[in-house]
Short mmCIF file of C-alpha atoms and ligand atoms in Angstrom, two decimals:
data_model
loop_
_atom_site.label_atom_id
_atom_site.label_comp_id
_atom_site.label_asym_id
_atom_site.label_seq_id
_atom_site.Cartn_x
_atom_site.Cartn_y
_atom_site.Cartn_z
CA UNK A 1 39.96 28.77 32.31
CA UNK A 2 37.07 27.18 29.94
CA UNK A 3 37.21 30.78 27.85
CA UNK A 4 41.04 30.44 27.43
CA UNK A 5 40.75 27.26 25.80
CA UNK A 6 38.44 28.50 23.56
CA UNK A 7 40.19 30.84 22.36
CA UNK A 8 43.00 28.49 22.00
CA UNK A 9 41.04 26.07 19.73
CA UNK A 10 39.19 29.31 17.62
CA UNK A 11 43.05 30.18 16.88
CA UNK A 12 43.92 26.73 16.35
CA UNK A 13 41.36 26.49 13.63
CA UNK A 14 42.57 30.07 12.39
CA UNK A 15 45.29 28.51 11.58
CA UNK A 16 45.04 25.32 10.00
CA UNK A 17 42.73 27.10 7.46
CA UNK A 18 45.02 29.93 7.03
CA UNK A 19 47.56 26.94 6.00
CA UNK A 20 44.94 24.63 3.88
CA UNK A 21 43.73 28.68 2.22
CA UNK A 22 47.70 29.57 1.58
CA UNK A 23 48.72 25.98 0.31
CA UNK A 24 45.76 26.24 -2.33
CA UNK A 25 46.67 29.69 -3.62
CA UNK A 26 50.21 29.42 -3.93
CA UNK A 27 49.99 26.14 -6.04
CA UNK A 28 46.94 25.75 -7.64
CA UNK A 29 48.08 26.73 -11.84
CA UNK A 30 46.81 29.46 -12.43
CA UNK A 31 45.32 30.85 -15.84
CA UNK A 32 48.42 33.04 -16.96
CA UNK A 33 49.67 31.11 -19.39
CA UNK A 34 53.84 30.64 -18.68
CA UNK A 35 54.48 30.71 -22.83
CA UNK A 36 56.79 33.01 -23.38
CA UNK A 37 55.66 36.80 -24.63
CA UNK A 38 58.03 36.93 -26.86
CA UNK A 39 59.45 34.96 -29.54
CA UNK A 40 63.35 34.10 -30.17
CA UNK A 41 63.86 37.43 -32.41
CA UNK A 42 61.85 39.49 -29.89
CA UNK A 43 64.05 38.26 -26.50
CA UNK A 44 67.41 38.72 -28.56
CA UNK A 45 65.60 42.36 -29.62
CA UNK A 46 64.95 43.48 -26.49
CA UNK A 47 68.39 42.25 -24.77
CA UNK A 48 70.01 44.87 -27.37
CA UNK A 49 67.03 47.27 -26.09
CA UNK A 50 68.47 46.51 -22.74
CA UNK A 51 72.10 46.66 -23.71
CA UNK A 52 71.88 50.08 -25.41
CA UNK A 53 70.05 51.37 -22.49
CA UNK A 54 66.57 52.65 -25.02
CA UNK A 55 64.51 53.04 -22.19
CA UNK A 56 66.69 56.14 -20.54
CA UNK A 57 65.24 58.26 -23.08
CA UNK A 58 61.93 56.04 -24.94
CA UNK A 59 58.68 54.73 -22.92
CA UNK A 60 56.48 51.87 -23.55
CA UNK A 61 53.28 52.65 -22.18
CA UNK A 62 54.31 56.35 -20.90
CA UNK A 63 56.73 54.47 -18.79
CA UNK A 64 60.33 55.45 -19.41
CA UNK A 65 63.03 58.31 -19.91
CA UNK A 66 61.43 61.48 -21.62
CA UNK A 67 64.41 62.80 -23.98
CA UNK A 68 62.97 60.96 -27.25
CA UNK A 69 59.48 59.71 -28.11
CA UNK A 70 57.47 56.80 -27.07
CA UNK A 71 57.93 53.53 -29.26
CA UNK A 72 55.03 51.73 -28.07
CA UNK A 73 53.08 52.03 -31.63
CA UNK A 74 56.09 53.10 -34.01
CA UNK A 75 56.01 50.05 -35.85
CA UNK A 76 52.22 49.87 -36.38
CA UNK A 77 52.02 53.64 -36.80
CA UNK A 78 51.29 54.22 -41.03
CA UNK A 79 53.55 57.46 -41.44
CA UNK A 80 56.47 55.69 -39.57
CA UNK A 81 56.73 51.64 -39.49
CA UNK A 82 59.72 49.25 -39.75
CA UNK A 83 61.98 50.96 -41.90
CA UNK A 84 61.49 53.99 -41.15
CA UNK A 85 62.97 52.91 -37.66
CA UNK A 86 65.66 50.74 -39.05
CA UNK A 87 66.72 53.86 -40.91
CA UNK A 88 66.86 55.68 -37.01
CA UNK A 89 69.15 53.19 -35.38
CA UNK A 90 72.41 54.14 -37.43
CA UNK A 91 72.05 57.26 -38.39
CA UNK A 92 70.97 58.84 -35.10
CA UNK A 93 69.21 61.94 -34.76
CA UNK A 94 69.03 64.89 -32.77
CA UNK A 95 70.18 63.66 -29.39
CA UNK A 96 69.67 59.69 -30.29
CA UNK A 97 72.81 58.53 -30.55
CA UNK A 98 74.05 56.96 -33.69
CA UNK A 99 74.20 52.58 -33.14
CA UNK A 100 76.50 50.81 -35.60
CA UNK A 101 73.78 47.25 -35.37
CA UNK A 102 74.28 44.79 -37.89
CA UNK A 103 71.02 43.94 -39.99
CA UNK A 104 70.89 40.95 -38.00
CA UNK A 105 70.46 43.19 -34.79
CA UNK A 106 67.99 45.48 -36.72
CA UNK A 107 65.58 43.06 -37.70
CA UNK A 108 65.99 41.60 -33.83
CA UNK A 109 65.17 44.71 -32.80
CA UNK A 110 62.58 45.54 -35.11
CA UNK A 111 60.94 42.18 -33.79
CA UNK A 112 60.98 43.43 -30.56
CA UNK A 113 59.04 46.79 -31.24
CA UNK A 114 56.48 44.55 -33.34
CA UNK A 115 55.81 42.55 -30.54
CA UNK A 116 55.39 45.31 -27.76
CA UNK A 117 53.27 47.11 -30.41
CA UNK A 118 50.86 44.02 -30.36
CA UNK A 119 49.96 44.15 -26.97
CA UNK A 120 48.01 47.23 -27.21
CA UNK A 121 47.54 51.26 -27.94
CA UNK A 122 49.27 53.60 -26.22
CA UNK A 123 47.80 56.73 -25.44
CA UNK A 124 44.27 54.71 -26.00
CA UNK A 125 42.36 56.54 -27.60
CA UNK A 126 39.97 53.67 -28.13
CA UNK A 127 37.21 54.68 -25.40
CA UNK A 128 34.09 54.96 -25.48
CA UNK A 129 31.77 56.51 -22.57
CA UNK A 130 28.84 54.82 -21.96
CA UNK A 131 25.61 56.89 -21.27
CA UNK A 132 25.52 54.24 -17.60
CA UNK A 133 28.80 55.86 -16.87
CA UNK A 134 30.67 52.90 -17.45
CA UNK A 135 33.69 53.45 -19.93
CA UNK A 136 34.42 50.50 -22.49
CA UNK A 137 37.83 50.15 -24.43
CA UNK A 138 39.19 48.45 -27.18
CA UNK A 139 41.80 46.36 -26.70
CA UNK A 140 44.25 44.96 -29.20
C1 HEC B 1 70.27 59.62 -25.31
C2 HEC B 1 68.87 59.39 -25.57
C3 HEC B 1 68.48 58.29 -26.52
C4 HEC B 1 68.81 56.96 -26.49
C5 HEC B 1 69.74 56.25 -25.52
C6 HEC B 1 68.09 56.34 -27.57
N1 HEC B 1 67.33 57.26 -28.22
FE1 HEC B 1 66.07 56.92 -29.79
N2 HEC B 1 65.63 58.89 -29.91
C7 HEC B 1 66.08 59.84 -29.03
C8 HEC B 1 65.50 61.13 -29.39
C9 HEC B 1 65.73 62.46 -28.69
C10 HEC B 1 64.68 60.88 -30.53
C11 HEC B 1 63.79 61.88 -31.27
C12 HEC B 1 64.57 62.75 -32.19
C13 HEC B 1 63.60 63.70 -32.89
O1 HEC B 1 63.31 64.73 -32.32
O2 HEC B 1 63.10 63.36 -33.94
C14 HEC B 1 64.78 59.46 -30.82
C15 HEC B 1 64.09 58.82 -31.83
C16 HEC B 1 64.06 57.46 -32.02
C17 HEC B 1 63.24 56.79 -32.98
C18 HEC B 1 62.25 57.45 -33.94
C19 HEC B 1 60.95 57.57 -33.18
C20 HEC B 1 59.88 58.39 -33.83
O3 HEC B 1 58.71 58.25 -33.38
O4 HEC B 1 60.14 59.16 -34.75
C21 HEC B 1 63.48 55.45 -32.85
C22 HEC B 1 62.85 54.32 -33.64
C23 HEC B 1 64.45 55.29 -31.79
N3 HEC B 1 64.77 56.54 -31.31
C24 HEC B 1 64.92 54.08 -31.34
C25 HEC B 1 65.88 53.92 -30.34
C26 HEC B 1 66.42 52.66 -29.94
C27 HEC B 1 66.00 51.31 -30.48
C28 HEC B 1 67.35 52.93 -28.98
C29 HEC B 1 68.25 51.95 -28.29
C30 HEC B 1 69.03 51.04 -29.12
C31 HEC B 1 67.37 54.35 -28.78
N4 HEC B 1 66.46 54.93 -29.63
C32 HEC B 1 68.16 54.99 -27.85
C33 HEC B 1 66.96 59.67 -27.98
C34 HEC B 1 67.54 58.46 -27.63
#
């Protein structure tokens, strides 16, 4: 009888600091900051990314439909670059359909690829292997 209440109490203390550990986690503020990632431009952009359906055939980050190329670095990429793609989204190519977006929607869009191209390098080729096997990369 004395080891069943025990056992009751041990679980009754389980609890209460399962509750006290739970209520801390879920709302202590964390350090992710909740400003938005992207500016006014760049969520207008990327509801006509939505809208259009990009990612069925373009990745960010690898991640994506494979029919056309990965758009993670097109803006920041030197041979290619904003106008280059503005040139892409009416005129089509290959099997890219051809949009009819106003410059308005361009530049949205265009502020949408800028912004996804400053949070980082895909593939990275940034990496460096450390001789205490540890591998350090570079980050945007
Ligand atoms: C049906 C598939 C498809 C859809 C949907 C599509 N694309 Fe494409 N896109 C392609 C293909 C295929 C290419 C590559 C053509 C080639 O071989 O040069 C391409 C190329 C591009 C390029 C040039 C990339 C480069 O590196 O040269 C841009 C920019 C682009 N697309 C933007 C968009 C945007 C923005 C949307 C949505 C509004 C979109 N695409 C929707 C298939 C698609």
């Amino acid at each position: 009888m004395k080891n069943r209440d025990g056992n009751r109490i041990v679980l009754a203390i389980l609890i209460v600091v399962f509750a006290i550990y739970n209520s801390i986690i879920y709302t202590k503020n964390t350090s992710a900051s909740s400003a938005p990632l992207l500016s006014k431009k760049g969520i207008e952009g990327e509801k006509i990314w939505q809208k259009n359906n990009c990612t069925a055939c373009h990745q960010f980050y690898g991640l994506g439909g494979y029919l056309g190329p990965d758009l993670t670095n097109l803006i920041s990429n030197p041979i290619k670059g904003e106008e280059y793609a503005k040139a892409i989204f009416n005129s089509g190519i290959k099997s890219m359909p051809k949009f009819n977006f106003t410059t308005q929607e361009k530049n949205n869009l265009i502020s949408f690829l800028k912004e996804v191209d400053r949070t980082g390098f895909y593939p990275n080729k940034n990496v460096k292997f450390k001789s205490n096997g540890w591998v350090s990369i570079k980050y945007k």
